[in-house]
């Protein structure tokens, strides 16, 4: 079943810095925020590994009404996350419940919806709605040490963040799976020689490609691409 990953911007994808209300409403403020640690790279890894086949990525960010915040955030995304189309960018009016907004807008099963966010209020509301929150520790939040749920940290390597998020979402491939598939292919390698065992060449290539299809069907896209179809 497809899973949905909703990713916050301020304090999650983009680095958050304290600002006055006046600064927050200035044009280009949100467009110029720096990236937050390695989070953008980690999100790219998730996208590359799963490519919307078993995980669909949405941006889910709050915006101040009657400001340039939404336009500025779209500009930021076009620079740092250009692979996220506009129809996968959801902007919630500031103060609204993100979980309720998503349920009404997208009509998704919240049990398959994951939220990566740094803000405790959003985390609690998402969980209350039946979704699975993943807290992003960014060096500013989390100092009370009260949070005990799923999390990752912006200062980790992109690869470690990917593993953290993928493990929570239960999309992390078994490290032994690739070895097991390669063993199956090695055991059937003689079948590629139609003269030694009498098999038609189409049997061997069909067997190989069928394994790739099965891997793709169950979400192991990265392993499927590594093995590849027979030309």
Tab-separated table of C-alpha atoms in Angstrom:
chain	number	residue	atom	x	y	z
A	1	UNK	CA	0.000	0.000	0.000
A	2	UNK	CA	1.297	3.439	-0.908
A	3	UNK	CA	2.496	5.635	1.935
A	4	UNK	CA	2.473	9.422	2.073
A	5	UNK	CA	5.255	11.539	3.546
A	6	UNK	CA	4.338	15.135	4.402
A	7	UNK	CA	7.317	17.392	5.029
A	8	UNK	CA	7.260	20.696	6.890
A	9	UNK	CA	9.422	23.587	5.737
A	10	UNK	CA	10.266	26.079	8.510
A	11	UNK	CA	12.610	24.386	10.976
A	12	UNK	CA	12.541	21.139	8.997
A	13	UNK	CA	13.601	21.619	5.372
A	14	UNK	CA	14.603	25.240	5.858
A	15	UNK	CA	16.644	26.463	8.814
A	16	UNK	CA	14.565	28.443	11.266
A	17	UNK	CA	15.823	31.628	12.842
A	18	UNK	CA	14.003	33.851	15.356
A	19	UNK	CA	12.351	36.799	13.674
A	20	UNK	CA	10.006	39.648	14.536
A	21	UNK	CA	6.476	39.698	13.078
A	22	UNK	CA	7.607	42.534	10.839
A	23	UNK	CA	10.500	40.473	9.466
A	24	UNK	CA	8.221	37.489	8.814
A	25	UNK	CA	5.957	39.572	6.606
A	26	UNK	CA	8.721	41.107	4.528
A	27	UNK	CA	8.860	39.968	0.892
A	28	UNK	CA	11.510	37.315	0.158
A	29	UNK	CA	12.052	36.428	3.826
A	30	UNK	CA	11.098	32.765	3.375
A	31	UNK	CA	12.677	32.532	-0.066
A	32	UNK	CA	16.089	33.342	1.403
A	33	UNK	CA	16.163	30.965	4.348
A	34	UNK	CA	19.116	28.550	4.264
A	35	UNK	CA	18.610	24.812	4.078
A	36	UNK	CA	18.406	22.982	7.387
A	37	UNK	CA	21.426	20.736	7.790
A	38	UNK	CA	21.242	17.714	5.486
A	39	UNK	CA	17.455	17.387	5.390
A	40	UNK	CA	17.071	18.422	1.734
A	41	UNK	CA	19.619	15.799	0.701
A	42	UNK	CA	17.878	13.137	2.798
A	43	UNK	CA	14.557	13.941	1.141
A	44	UNK	CA	16.241	13.616	-2.245
A	45	UNK	CA	17.421	10.126	-1.248
A	46	UNK	CA	13.877	9.107	-0.338
A	47	UNK	CA	12.593	10.431	-3.627
A	48	UNK	CA	15.354	8.734	-5.638
A	49	UNK	CA	14.933	5.402	-3.877
A	50	UNK	CA	11.139	5.241	-4.061
A	51	UNK	CA	10.168	7.701	-6.815
A	52	UNK	CA	6.451	7.975	-5.912
A	53	UNK	CA	5.863	4.263	-6.518
A	54	UNK	CA	5.473	3.333	-2.863
A	55	UNK	CA	6.039	6.727	-1.209
A	56	UNK	CA	4.397	9.955	-2.336
A	57	UNK	CA	6.050	13.108	-0.982
A	58	UNK	CA	4.134	16.280	-0.181
A	59	UNK	CA	5.309	19.591	1.223
A	60	UNK	CA	3.036	20.668	4.090
A	61	UNK	CA	3.820	24.140	5.370
A	62	UNK	CA	1.937	26.840	7.276
A	63	UNK	CA	1.766	30.321	5.751
A	64	UNK	CA	0.754	33.714	7.051
A	65	UNK	CA	-2.237	35.006	5.155
A	66	UNK	CA	-2.076	38.255	3.186
A	67	UNK	CA	1.715	38.060	2.894
A	68	UNK	CA	4.161	36.856	0.249
A	69	UNK	CA	4.989	33.769	2.344
A	70	UNK	CA	3.412	31.202	0.009
A	71	UNK	CA	5.031	32.668	-3.100
A	72	UNK	CA	8.377	32.889	-1.321
A	73	UNK	CA	8.160	29.280	-0.169
A	74	UNK	CA	7.363	28.144	-3.690
A	75	UNK	CA	10.462	30.008	-4.852
A	76	UNK	CA	12.535	28.283	-2.163
A	77	UNK	CA	11.220	24.874	-3.227
A	78	UNK	CA	11.942	25.566	-6.897
A	79	UNK	CA	15.587	26.087	-5.964
A	80	UNK	CA	16.123	23.360	-3.358
A	81	UNK	CA	13.452	20.728	-4.135
A	82	UNK	CA	12.609	21.204	-7.837
A	83	UNK	CA	11.351	17.617	-8.135
A	84	UNK	CA	8.333	18.394	-5.914
A	85	UNK	CA	5.595	19.534	-8.257
A	86	UNK	CA	3.228	22.345	-7.350
A	87	UNK	CA	0.346	19.899	-6.930
A	88	UNK	CA	2.364	18.269	-4.134
A	89	UNK	CA	2.916	21.556	-2.301
A	90	UNK	CA	0.231	22.108	0.334
A	91	UNK	CA	0.143	25.419	2.196
A	92	UNK	CA	-1.968	25.588	5.341
A	93	UNK	CA	-3.232	28.886	6.776
A	94	UNK	CA	-1.211	29.678	9.877
A	95	UNK	CA	-2.819	28.271	13.022
A	96	UNK	CA	-4.889	25.610	11.231
A	97	UNK	CA	-4.616	21.930	12.157
A	98	UNK	CA	-2.384	20.338	9.512
A	99	UNK	CA	-3.882	16.867	9.943
A	100	UNK	CA	-7.456	18.037	9.527
A	101	UNK	CA	-6.475	20.173	6.551
A	102	UNK	CA	-4.866	17.177	4.811
A	103	UNK	CA	-7.808	14.885	5.545
A	104	UNK	CA	-10.264	17.333	4.018
A	105	UNK	CA	-8.103	18.258	1.036
A	106	UNK	CA	-6.663	14.912	-0.045
A	107	UNK	CA	-9.072	12.339	1.433
A	108	UNK	CA	-6.216	10.020	2.418
A	109	UNK	CA	-6.060	7.226	4.999
A	110	UNK	CA	-4.168	8.833	7.868
A	111	UNK	CA	-2.735	5.468	8.933
A	112	UNK	CA	-0.502	5.642	5.862
A	113	UNK	CA	0.392	9.320	6.347
A	114	UNK	CA	3.692	10.349	7.931
A	115	UNK	CA	4.566	13.880	8.988
A	116	UNK	CA	8.160	15.128	9.277
A	117	UNK	CA	7.912	18.282	11.390
A	118	UNK	CA	9.800	20.126	14.121
A	119	UNK	CA	6.792	21.654	15.902
A	120	UNK	CA	5.291	19.750	18.847
A	121	UNK	CA	1.750	21.041	18.277
A	122	UNK	CA	1.728	19.647	14.741
A	123	UNK	CA	3.210	16.361	15.956
A	124	UNK	CA	0.500	15.894	18.597
A	125	UNK	CA	-2.355	16.818	16.273
A	126	UNK	CA	-1.091	14.492	13.549
A	127	UNK	CA	-0.901	11.568	15.948
A	128	UNK	CA	-4.354	12.365	17.375
A	129	UNK	CA	-5.755	12.192	13.822
A	130	UNK	CA	-4.368	8.684	13.338
A	131	UNK	CA	-1.220	9.594	11.412
A	132	UNK	CA	2.407	8.812	12.229
A	133	UNK	CA	4.542	11.825	13.195
A	134	UNK	CA	8.339	11.958	12.912
A	135	UNK	CA	9.909	14.780	14.859
A	136	UNK	CA	12.772	16.696	13.302
A	137	UNK	CA	15.250	17.844	15.907
A	138	UNK	CA	17.019	20.899	14.537
A	139	UNK	CA	19.219	22.162	17.370
A	140	UNK	CA	16.602	24.673	18.531
A	141	UNK	CA	13.711	22.467	19.615
A	142	UNK	CA	13.670	19.432	21.924
A	143	UNK	CA	15.455	21.007	24.853
A	144	UNK	CA	12.750	19.970	27.336
A	145	UNK	CA	13.635	16.298	26.676
A	146	UNK	CA	9.959	15.351	27.016
A	147	UNK	CA	9.452	13.933	23.526
A	148	UNK	CA	9.638	10.139	23.309
A	149	UNK	CA	8.270	9.327	19.840
A	150	UNK	CA	9.841	8.675	16.447
A	151	UNK	CA	12.427	11.232	15.361
A	152	UNK	CA	15.496	12.085	13.327
A	153	UNK	CA	18.025	14.938	13.511
A	154	UNK	CA	18.987	17.579	10.957
A	155	UNK	CA	22.704	17.315	11.741
A	156	UNK	CA	22.941	13.626	10.800
A	157	UNK	CA	24.264	12.531	7.427
A	158	UNK	CA	21.674	12.367	4.616
A	159	UNK	CA	22.122	8.602	4.516
A	160	UNK	CA	21.429	8.194	8.235
A	161	UNK	CA	18.389	10.463	8.082
A	162	UNK	CA	17.077	8.445	5.165
A	163	UNK	CA	17.532	5.225	7.143
A	164	UNK	CA	15.798	6.730	10.187
A	165	UNK	CA	12.779	7.888	8.194
A	166	UNK	CA	12.607	4.766	6.035
A	167	UNK	CA	12.737	2.496	9.087
A	168	UNK	CA	9.880	4.410	10.759
A	169	UNK	CA	7.842	4.220	7.547
A	170	UNK	CA	8.736	0.537	7.130
A	171	UNK	CA	10.124	1.083	3.641
A	172	UNK	CA	13.775	0.294	4.378
A	173	UNK	CA	14.895	-2.636	2.233
A	174	UNK	CA	16.220	-5.693	4.009
A	175	UNK	CA	20.003	-5.507	3.601
A	176	UNK	CA	20.045	-9.238	2.862
A	177	UNK	CA	17.443	-8.980	0.103
A	178	UNK	CA	19.824	-7.901	-2.639
A	179	UNK	CA	22.275	-10.654	-1.690
A	180	UNK	CA	19.457	-13.201	-1.764
A	181	UNK	CA	18.243	-12.132	-5.203
A	182	UNK	CA	21.774	-12.139	-6.582
A	183	UNK	CA	22.222	-15.672	-5.239
A	184	UNK	CA	19.057	-16.787	-7.059
A	185	UNK	CA	20.373	-15.277	-10.276
A	186	UNK	CA	23.771	-16.923	-9.803
A	187	UNK	CA	22.130	-20.301	-9.218
A	188	UNK	CA	20.181	-19.919	-12.476
A	189	UNK	CA	23.062	-18.496	-14.480
A	190	UNK	CA	23.570	-21.771	-16.425
A	191	UNK	CA	20.091	-21.288	-17.859
A	192	UNK	CA	21.371	-18.302	-19.772
A	193	UNK	CA	23.396	-20.708	-21.904
A	194	UNK	CA	20.743	-22.437	-23.966
A	195	UNK	CA	23.238	-24.936	-25.371
A	196	UNK	CA	24.384	-26.374	-22.020
A	197	UNK	CA	21.029	-27.174	-20.471
A	198	UNK	CA	18.628	-26.988	-23.363
A	199	UNK	CA	16.657	-24.022	-22.062
A	200	UNK	CA	15.486	-21.434	-24.476
A	201	UNK	CA	17.172	-18.091	-23.881
A	202	UNK	CA	13.771	-16.501	-23.304
A	203	UNK	CA	13.260	-18.613	-20.188
A	204	UNK	CA	16.345	-17.245	-18.473
A	205	UNK	CA	15.692	-13.626	-19.364
A	206	UNK	CA	12.055	-14.008	-18.357
A	207	UNK	CA	13.086	-15.416	-14.977
A	208	UNK	CA	15.492	-12.548	-14.403
A	209	UNK	CA	13.004	-9.866	-15.443
A	210	UNK	CA	10.235	-11.461	-13.386
A	211	UNK	CA	12.388	-11.077	-10.263
A	212	UNK	CA	12.878	-7.401	-11.098
A	213	UNK	CA	9.108	-6.988	-11.536
A	214	UNK	CA	8.433	-8.610	-8.154
A	215	UNK	CA	10.946	-6.318	-6.438
A	216	UNK	CA	9.303	-3.261	-7.989
A	217	UNK	CA	5.831	-4.480	-7.062
A	218	UNK	CA	6.775	-4.719	-3.397
A	219	UNK	CA	8.577	-1.405	-3.264
A	220	UNK	CA	12.245	-2.440	-3.549
A	221	UNK	CA	12.806	-0.004	-6.395
A	222	UNK	CA	16.465	0.679	-5.645
A	223	UNK	CA	17.364	-3.019	-5.654
A	224	UNK	CA	15.292	-3.601	-8.802
A	225	UNK	CA	17.169	-0.842	-10.613
A	226	UNK	CA	20.522	-2.160	-9.399
A	227	UNK	CA	19.767	-5.594	-10.858
A	228	UNK	CA	18.076	-4.179	-13.954
A	229	UNK	CA	16.203	-5.758	-16.801
A	230	UNK	CA	17.962	-7.779	-19.490
A	231	UNK	CA	18.387	-5.734	-22.645
